[in-house]
Coordinates of C-alpha atoms in Angstrom, one line a residue:
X1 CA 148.8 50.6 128.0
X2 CA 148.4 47.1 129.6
X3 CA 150.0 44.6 128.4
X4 CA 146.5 42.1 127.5
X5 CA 148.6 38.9 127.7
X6 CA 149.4 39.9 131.3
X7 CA 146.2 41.0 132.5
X8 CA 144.3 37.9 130.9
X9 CA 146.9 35.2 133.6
X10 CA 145.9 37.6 136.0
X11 CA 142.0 37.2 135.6
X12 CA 142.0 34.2 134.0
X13 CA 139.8 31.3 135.9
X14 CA 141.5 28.0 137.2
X15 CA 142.4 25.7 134.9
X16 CA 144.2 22.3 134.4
X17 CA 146.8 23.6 133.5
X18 CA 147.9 25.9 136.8
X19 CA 147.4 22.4 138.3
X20 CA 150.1 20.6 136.5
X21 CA 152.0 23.8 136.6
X22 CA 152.2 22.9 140.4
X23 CA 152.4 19.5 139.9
X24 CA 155.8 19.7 137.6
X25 CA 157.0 22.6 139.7
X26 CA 156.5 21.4 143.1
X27 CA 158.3 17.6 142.2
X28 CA 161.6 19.8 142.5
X29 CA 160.8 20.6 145.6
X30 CA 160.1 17.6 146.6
X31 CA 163.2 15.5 145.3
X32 CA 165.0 19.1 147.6
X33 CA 163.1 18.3 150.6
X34 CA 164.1 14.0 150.4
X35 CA 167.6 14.8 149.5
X36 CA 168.2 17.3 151.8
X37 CA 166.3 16.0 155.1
X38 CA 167.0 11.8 154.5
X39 CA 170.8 13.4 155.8
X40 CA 169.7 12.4 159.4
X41 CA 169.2 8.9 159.2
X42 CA 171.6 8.2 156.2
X43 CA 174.1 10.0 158.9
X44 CA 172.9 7.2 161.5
X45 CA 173.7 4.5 159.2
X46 CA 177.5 6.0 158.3
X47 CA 178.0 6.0 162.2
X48 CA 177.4 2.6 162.6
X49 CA 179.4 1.2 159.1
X50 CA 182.3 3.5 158.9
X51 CA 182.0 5.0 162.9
X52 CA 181.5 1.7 164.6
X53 CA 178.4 3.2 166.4
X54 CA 180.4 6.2 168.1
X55 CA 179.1 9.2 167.4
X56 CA 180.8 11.5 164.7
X57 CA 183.2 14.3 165.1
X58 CA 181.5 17.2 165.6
X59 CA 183.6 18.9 162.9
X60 CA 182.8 16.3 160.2
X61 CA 179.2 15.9 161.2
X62 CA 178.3 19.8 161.1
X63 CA 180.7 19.4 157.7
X64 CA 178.3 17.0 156.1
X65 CA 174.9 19.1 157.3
X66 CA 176.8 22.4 156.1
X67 CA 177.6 21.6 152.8
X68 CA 174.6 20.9 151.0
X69 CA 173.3 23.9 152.5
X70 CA 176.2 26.1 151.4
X71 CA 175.6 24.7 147.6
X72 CA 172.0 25.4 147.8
X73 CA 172.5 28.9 148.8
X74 CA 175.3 29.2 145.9
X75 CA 173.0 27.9 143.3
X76 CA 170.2 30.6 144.5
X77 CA 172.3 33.0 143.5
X78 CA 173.8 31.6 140.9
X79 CA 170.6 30.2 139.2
X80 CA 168.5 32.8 140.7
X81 CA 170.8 34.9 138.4
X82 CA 171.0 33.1 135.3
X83 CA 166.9 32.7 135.2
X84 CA 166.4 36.6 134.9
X85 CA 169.4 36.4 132.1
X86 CA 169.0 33.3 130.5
X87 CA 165.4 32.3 130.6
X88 CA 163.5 30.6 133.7
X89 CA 162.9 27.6 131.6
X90 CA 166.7 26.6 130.1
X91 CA 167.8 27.0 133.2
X92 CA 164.7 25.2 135.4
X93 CA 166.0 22.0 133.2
X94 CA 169.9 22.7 134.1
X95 CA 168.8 22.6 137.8
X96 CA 167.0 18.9 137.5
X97 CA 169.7 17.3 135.3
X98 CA 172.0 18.7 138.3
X99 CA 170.3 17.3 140.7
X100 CA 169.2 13.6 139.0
X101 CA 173.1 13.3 138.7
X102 CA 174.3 14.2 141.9
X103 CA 172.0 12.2 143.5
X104 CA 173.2 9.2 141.7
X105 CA 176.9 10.7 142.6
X106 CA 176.1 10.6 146.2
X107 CA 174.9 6.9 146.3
X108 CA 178.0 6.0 144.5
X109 CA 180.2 7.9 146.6
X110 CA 183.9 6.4 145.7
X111 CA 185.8 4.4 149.0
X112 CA 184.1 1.3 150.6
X113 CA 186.5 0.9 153.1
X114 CA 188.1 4.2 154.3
X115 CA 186.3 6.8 156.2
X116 CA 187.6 9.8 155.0
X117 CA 187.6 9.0 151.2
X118 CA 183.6 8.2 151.9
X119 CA 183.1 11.5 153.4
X120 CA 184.7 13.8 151.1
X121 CA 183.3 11.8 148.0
X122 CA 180.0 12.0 149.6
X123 CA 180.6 16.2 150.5
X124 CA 181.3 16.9 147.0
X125 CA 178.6 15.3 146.0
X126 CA 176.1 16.9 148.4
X127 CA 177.4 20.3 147.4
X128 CA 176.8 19.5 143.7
X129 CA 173.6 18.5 144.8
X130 CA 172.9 21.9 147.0
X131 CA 173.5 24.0 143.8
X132 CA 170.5 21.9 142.0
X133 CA 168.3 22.3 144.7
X134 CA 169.4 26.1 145.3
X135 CA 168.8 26.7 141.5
X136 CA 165.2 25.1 141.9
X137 CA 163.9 27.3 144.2
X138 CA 163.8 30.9 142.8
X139 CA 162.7 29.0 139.6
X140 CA 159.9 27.0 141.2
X141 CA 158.7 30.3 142.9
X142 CA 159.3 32.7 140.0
X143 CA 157.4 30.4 137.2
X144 CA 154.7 29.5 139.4
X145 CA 153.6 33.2 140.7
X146 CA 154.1 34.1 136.2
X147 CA 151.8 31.5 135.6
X148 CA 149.4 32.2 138.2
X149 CA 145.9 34.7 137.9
X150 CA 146.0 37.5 140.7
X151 CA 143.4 35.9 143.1
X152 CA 144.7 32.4 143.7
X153 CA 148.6 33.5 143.2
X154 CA 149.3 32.6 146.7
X155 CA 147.6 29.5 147.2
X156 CA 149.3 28.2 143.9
X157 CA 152.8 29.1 145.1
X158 CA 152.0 27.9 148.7
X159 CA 151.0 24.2 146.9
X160 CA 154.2 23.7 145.5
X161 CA 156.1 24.4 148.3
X162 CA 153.6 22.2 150.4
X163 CA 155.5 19.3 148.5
X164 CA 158.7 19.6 150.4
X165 CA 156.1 18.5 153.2
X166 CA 155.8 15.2 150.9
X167 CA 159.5 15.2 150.6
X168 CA 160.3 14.8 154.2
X169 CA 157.0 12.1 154.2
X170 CA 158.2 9.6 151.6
X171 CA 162.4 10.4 152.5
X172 CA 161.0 9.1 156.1
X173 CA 159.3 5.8 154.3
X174 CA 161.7 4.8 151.6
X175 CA 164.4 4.9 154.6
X176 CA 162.0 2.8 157.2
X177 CA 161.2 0.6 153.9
X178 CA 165.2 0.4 152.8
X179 CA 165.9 -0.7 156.7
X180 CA 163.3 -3.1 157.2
X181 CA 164.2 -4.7 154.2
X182 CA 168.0 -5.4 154.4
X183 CA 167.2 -6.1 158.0
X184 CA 164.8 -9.1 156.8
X185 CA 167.1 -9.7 154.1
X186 CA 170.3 -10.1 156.3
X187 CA 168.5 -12.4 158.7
X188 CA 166.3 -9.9 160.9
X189 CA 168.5 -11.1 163.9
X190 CA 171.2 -8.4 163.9
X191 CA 173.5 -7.8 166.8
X192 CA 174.1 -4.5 167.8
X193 CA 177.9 -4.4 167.5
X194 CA 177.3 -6.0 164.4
X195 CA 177.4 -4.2 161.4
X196 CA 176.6 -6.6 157.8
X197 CA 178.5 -5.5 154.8
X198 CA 175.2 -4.9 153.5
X199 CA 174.3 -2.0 155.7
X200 CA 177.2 0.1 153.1
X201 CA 174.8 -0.3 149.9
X202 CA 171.3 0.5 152.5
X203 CA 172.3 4.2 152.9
X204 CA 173.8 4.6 149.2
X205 CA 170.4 3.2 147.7
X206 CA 168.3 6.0 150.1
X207 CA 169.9 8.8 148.6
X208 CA 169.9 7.6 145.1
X209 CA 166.2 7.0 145.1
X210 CA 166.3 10.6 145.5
X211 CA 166.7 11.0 141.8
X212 CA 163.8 9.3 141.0
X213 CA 160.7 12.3 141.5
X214 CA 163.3 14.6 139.4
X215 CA 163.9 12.1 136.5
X216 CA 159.9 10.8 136.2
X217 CA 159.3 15.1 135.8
X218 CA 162.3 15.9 133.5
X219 CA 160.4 15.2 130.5
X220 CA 157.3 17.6 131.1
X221 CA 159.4 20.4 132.7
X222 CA 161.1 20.5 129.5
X223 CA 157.9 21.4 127.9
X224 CA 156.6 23.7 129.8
X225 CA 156.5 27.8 127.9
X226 CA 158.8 29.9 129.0
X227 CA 156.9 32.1 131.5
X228 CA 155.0 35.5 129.6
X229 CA 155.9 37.8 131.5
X230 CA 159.5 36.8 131.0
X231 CA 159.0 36.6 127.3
X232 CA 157.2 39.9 127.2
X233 CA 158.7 42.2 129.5
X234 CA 162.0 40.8 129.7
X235 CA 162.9 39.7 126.1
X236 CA 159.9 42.5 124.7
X237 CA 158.3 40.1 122.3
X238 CA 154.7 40.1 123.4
X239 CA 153.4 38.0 120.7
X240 CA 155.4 34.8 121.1
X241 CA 154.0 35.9 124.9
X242 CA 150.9 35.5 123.6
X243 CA 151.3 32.6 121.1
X244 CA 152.9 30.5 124.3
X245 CA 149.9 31.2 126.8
X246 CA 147.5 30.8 124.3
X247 CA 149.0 27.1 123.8
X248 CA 148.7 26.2 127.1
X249 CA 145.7 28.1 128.3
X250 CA 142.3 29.0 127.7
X251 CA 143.3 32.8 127.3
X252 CA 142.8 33.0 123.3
X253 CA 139.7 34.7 123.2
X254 CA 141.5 37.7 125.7
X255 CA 144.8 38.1 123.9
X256 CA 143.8 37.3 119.9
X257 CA 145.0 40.4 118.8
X258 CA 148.6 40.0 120.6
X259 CA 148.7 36.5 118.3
X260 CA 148.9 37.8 115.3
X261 CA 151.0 40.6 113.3
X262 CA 147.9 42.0 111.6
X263 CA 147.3 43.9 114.4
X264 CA 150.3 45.2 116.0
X265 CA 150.5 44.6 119.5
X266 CA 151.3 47.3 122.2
X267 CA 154.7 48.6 121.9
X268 CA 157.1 46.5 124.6
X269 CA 158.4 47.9 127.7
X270 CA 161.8 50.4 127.3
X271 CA 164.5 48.3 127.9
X272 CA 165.1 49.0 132.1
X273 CA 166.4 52.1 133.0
X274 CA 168.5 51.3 136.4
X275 CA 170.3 48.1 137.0
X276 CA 170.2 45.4 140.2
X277 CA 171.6 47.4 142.9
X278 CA 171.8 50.2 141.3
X279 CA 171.0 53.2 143.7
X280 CA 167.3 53.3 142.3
X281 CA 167.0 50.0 142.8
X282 CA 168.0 49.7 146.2
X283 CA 165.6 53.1 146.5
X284 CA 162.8 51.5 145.5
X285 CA 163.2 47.8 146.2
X286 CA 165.7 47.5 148.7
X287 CA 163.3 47.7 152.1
X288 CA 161.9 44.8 150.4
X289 CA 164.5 42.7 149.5
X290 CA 165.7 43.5 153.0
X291 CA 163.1 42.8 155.0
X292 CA 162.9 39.2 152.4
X293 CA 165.9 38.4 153.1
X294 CA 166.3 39.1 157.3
X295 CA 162.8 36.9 157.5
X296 CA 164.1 34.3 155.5
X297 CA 167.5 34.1 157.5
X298 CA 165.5 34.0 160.9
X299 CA 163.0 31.1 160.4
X300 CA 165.5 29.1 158.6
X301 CA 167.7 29.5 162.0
X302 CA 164.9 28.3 163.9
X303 CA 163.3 25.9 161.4
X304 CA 166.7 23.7 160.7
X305 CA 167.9 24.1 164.8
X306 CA 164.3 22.6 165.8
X307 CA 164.5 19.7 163.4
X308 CA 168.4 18.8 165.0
X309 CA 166.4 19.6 168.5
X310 CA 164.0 17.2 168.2
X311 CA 166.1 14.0 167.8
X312 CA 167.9 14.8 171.4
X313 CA 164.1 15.8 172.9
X314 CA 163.2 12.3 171.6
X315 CA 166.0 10.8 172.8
X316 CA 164.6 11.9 176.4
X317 CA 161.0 10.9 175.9
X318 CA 162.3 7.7 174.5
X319 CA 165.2 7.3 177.3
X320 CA 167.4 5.9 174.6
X321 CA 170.2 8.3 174.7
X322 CA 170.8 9.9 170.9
X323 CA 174.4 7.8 170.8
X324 CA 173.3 5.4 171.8
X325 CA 175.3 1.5 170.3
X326 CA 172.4 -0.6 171.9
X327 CA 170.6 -0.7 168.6
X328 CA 171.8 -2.2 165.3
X329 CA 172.3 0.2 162.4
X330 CA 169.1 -0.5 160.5
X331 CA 167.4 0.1 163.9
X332 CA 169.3 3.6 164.3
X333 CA 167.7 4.8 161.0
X334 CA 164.9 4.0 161.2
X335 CA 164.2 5.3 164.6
X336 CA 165.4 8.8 163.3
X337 CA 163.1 8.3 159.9
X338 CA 160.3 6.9 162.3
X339 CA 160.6 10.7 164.1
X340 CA 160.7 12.3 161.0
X341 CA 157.2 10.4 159.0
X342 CA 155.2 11.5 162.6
X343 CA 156.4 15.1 162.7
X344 CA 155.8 15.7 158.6
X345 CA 152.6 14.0 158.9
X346 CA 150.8 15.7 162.2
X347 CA 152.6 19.0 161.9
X348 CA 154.3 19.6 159.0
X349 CA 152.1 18.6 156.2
X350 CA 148.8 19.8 157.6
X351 CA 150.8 23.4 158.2
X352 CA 151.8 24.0 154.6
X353 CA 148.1 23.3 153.3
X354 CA 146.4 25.9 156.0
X355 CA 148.7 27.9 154.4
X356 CA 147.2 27.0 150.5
X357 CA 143.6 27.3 152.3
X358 CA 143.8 30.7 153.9
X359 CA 147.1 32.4 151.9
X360 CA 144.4 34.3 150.0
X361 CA 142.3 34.9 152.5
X362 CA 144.3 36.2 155.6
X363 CA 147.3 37.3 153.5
X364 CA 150.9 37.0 153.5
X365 CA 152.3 39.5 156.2
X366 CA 149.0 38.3 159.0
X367 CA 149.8 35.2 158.5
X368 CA 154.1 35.4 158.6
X369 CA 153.4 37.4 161.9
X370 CA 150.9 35.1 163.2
X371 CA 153.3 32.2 162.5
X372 CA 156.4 34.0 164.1
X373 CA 154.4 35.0 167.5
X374 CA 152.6 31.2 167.8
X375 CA 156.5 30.0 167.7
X376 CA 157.5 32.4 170.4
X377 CA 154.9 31.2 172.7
X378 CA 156.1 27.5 172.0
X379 CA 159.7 28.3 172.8
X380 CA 158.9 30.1 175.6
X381 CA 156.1 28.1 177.5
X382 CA 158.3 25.3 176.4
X383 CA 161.6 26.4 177.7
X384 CA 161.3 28.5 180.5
X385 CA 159.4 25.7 182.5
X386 CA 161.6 22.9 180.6
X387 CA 163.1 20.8 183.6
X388 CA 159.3 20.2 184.6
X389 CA 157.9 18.5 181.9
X390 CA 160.5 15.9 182.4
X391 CA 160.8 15.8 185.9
X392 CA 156.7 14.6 186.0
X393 CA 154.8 11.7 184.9
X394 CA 154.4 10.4 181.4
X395 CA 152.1 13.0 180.4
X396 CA 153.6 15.7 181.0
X397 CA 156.1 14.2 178.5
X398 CA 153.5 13.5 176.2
X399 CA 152.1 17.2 176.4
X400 CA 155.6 19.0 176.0
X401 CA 155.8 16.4 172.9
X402 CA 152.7 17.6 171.2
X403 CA 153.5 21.5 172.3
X404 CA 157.1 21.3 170.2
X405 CA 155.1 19.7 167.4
X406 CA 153.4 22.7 167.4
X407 CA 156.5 24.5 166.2
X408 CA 156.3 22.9 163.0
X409 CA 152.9 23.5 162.1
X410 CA 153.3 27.0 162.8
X411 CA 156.6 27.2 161.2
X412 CA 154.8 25.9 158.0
X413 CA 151.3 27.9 158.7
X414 CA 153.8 30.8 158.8
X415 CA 157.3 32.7 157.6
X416 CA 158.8 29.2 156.7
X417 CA 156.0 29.0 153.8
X418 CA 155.4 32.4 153.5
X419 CA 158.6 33.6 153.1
X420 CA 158.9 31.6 150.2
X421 CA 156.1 33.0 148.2
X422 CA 156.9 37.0 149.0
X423 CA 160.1 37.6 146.7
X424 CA 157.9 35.7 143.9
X425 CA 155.6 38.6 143.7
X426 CA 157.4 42.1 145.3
X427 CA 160.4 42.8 142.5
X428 CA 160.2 43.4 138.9
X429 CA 160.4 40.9 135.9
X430 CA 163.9 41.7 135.1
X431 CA 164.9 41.1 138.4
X432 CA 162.2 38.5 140.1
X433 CA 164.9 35.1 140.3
X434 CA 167.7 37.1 141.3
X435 CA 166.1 38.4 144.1
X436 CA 164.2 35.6 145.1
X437 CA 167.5 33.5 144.9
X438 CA 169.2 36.3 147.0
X439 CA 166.8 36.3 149.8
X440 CA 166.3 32.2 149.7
X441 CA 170.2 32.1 150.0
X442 CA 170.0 34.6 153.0
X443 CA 167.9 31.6 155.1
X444 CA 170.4 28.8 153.8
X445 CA 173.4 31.1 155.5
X446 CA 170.7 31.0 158.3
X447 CA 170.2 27.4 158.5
X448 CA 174.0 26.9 158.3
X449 CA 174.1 29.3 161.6
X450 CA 171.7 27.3 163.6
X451 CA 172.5 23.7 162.2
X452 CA 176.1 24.6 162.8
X453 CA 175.8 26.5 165.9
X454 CA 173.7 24.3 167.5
X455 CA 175.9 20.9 167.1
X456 CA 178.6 23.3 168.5
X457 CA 177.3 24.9 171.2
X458 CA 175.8 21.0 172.6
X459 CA 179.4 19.0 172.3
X460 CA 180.0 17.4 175.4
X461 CA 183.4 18.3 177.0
X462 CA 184.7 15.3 177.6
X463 CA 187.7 16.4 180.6
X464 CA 188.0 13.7 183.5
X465 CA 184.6 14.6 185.5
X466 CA 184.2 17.8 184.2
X467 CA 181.7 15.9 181.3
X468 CA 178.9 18.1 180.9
X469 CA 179.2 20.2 184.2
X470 CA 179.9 23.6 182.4
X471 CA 176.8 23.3 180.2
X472 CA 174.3 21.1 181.5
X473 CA 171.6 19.3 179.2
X474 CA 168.8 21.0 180.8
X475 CA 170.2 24.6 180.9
X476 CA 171.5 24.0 177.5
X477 CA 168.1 23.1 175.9
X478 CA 166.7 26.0 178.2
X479 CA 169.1 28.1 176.5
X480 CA 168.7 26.8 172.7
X481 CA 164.5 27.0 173.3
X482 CA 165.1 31.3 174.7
X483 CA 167.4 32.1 172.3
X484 CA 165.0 30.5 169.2
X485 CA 161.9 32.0 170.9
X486 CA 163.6 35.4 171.1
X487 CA 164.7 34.9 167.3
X488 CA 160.8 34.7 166.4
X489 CA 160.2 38.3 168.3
X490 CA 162.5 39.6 166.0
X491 CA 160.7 38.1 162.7
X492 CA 157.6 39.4 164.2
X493 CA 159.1 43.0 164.1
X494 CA 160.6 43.0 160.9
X495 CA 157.6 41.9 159.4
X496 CA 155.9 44.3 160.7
X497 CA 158.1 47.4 160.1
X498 CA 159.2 46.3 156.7
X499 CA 157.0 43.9 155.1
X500 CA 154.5 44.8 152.5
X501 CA 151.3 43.0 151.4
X502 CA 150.8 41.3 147.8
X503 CA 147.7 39.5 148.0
X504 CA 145.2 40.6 145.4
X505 CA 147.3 42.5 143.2
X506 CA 149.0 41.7 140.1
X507 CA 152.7 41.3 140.2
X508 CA 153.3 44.4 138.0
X509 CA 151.6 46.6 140.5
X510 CA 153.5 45.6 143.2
X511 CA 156.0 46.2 141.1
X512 CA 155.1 49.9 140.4
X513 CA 153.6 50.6 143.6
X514 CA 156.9 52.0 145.2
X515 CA 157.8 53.9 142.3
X516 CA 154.4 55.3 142.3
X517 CA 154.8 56.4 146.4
X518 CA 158.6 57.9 145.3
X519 CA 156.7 59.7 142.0
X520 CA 154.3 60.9 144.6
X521 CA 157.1 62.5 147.4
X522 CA 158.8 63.9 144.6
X523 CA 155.7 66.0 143.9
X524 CA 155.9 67.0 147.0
X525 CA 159.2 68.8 147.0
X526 CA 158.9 71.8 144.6
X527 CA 162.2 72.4 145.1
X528 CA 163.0 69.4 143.4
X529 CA 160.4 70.3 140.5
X530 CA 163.1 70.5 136.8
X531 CA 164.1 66.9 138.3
X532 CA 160.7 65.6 139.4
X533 CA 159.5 66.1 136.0
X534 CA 162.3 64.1 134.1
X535 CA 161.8 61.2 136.7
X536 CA 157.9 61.3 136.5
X537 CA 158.6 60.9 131.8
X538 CA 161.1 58.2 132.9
X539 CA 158.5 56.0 135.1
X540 CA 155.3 57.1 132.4
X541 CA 158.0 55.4 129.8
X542 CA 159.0 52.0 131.6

């Protein structure tokens, strides 16, 4: 018997509430997407105060990209974990208080003077921060796609992840805003090798305004219900279910019998009968989680790798070279925040809210696919032919400029959003965070590769003459543009092969559905006909 609770979110029309749902829900993802992309220009600034403009050791510079990335995929899994035991909602709160304080930690990272104190005060930091951000993510996803009715699940989801694309949009201005600023403030006649002791509070001040979206939210993420499906079908008590829907939506009329205790509700689910990777589990969720989990590693490869990509291509258009000292430090920033406000604004953002327009429509496997083989065609129109749009006029620059923008949108109207939004709706309650954590950490251990692997694989070798002449610039970007384009053929094929549709569906029967296709073998096998019966009363009973 259904649950009435349930199938009231799923029918149940638009209201202000699912709005502020996304609202409260996608401000962590924003405060995720500031703290973790203002890196690049704060990184700049470093250079210049504690560097003296030379660029920084590879090793220490992959370091400080790595490590907030390595805490976010360690608080997926760890928070991913705790929401399914815990409750999505204690633990949604754990995340922002985790991530208001470490932003504050990183601004007043300990050491004014000495280089290395700065940089493993600011690491710690930054991984402290990582596990906040890593925690928000299942959680984000998880309590949205609860809250959500059936027909507009995916749009909902898609919205609050289209507020990372704000992120990287107002990370951009508050940096161009901090630099103009002390640059006005310290005289706005700068010399390049000079570097004011002032410059040392700019780049603290960017990453502590990070805080700021988390701390203004804090307040009405803490009274937000905890989700009802969690309430019902993890912790079986339907009627405070139904009491904490019927609080904060217009469900009363559906679910006015689940309210009270005059009229019992529906008995609750048995508790579960097979644990996380149990081998029913991986039976009948484990294709899934895979193919979750492969996508999410692939676009996050390509994804992170374009955005290090594009600050050496516009170091080419621009003809300033990418370490370069003939610019002051304020001028450094915001030249790299400059690049990032015009990518998030004419790519970026308008690719997540396609996505929030047609989600619904197209559905998420079309469109993950779609994405995936519009990237290919990028990379490889891009880079096959690359020495020719540079070796032409100024518009051929200005075409291959707007082509590799087109990465972006298609990375966002595509797997970068969609993969986001598939683990919220494929497992079961009991399970739902975890595995969405799992898979998100997956694409952290996939930016890691290509953020890593990339500043590796393009450090100069600096040997006499031999600077440069064993990997070229042109073959190496060549090479980094194949490679990513032939990543994309693979995410096209595993979303094919292993991918399965959610639009239009409630969450439990996508859910159920496998269980219903392994019911439906079994009764297929009458040799298997004593134990196809038990298993068939086991599944009627969960």
């Amino acid at each position: 018997m259904p649950i009435k609770v349930l199938s009231s979110l799923d029918a149940a029309r638009i209201q202000w509430y699912h709005f502020k749902a996304i609202i409260v829900a996608g401000m962590g993802l924003f405060t995720d997407a500031y703290d973790l992309f203002c890196i690049a220009p704060v990184m700049k600034m470093i250079s210049h105060v504690y560097y003296h403009g030379d660029s920084i050791n590879t090793a220490v510079l992959s370091t400080s990209y790595a490590i907030a990335l390595l805490g976010t995929a360690t608080g997926q899994l760890v928070f991913g974990y705790l929401g399914d035991r815990v409750g999505r909602r204690r633990v949604y709160g754990l995340c922002l208080v985790i991530m208001i304080i470490s932003s504050f930690g990183c601004g007043f990272s300990v050491c004014t003077t000495r280089r290395s104190c700065v940089m493993v005060s600011l690491g710690f930091f930054r991984f402290i921060l990582g596990l906040g951000i890593g925690g928000d993510y299942p959680l984000s996803a998880t309590i949205m796609s609860e809250f959500a009715n059936k027909r507009t699940r995916g749009a909902f989801i898609a919205a609050v992840f289209s507020m990372q694309g704000l992120g990287i949009l107002v990370s951009s201005a508050v940096t161009m805003a901090v630099c103009v600023a002390f640059k006005r403030g310290g005289g706005g006649g700068l010399e390049e090798e000079v570097v004011p002791p002032e410059a040392d509070v700019a780049w603290r001040l960017i990453l502590m305004i990070g805080a700021l979206p988390a701390a203004l939210t804090f307040y009405w993420r803490m009274l937000m219900p905890e989700t009802a499906r969690y309430t019902a079908l993890v912790e079986n008590n339907i009627v405070q279910a139904a009491k904490d829907m019927e609080r904060v939506m217009s469900i009363t009329d559906d679910i006015s019998d689940e309210t009270t205790t005059e009229t019992p509700p529906p008995p609750p689910p048995l508790p579960p009968s097979y644990t996380l990777f149990s081998l029913r589990f991986l039976r009948l969720h484990g294709r899934d989680l895979f193919a979750a989990s492969v996508n999410w590693f692939l676009v996050d490869v390509v994804f992170y790798t374009s955005n290090l990509l594009l600050s050496q291509i516009f170091s080419h258009y621009s003809d300033i070279p990418s370490s370069s000292t003939a610019e002051n430090v304020y001028d450094a920033a915001f030249r790299v925040a400059e690049l990032g406000a015009i990518i998030a604004a004419c790519s970026t953002i308008p690719g997540y809210w396609f996505t929030v327009y047609f989600i619904d429509k197209i559905g998420r496997v079309k469109i993950q696919i779609m994405g995936f083989f519009f990237m290919a065609v990028v990379y490889l129109v891009a880079g096959i032919p690359y020495t020719w749009y540079w070796s032409k006029h100024e518009q051929t620059k200005k075409g291959f400029m707007v082509l590799y923008g087109l990465v972006f949108f298609f990375s966002n109207f595509g797997p970068n959003t969609t993969t986001f939004i598939i683990p919220a709706e494929l497992f079961p309650a009991r399970f739902r965070s975890t595995c969405h954590g799992i898979s998100g950490a997956a694409g952290k251990l996939g930016a890691i590769v290509g953020t890593v692997g990339f500043l590796w694989a393009t450090k100069k070798v600096e040997d006499g003459d031999n600077m440069n002449k064993v990997y070229p610039d042109v073959n190496r970007m060549r090479a980094a543009f194949l490679i990513l384009g032939g990543v994309c053929i693979a995410g096209i094929f595993v979303t094919y092969f292993f991918t399965k549709e959610t639009m239009g569906r409630s969450l439990e029967e996508n859910e159920h559905e496998q269980e219903r296709v392994n019911n439906d073998e079994s009764e297929d096998e009458p040799q298997n006909v004593g134990r196809q019966s038990s298993a068939s009363t086991l599944l009627q009973t969960q």
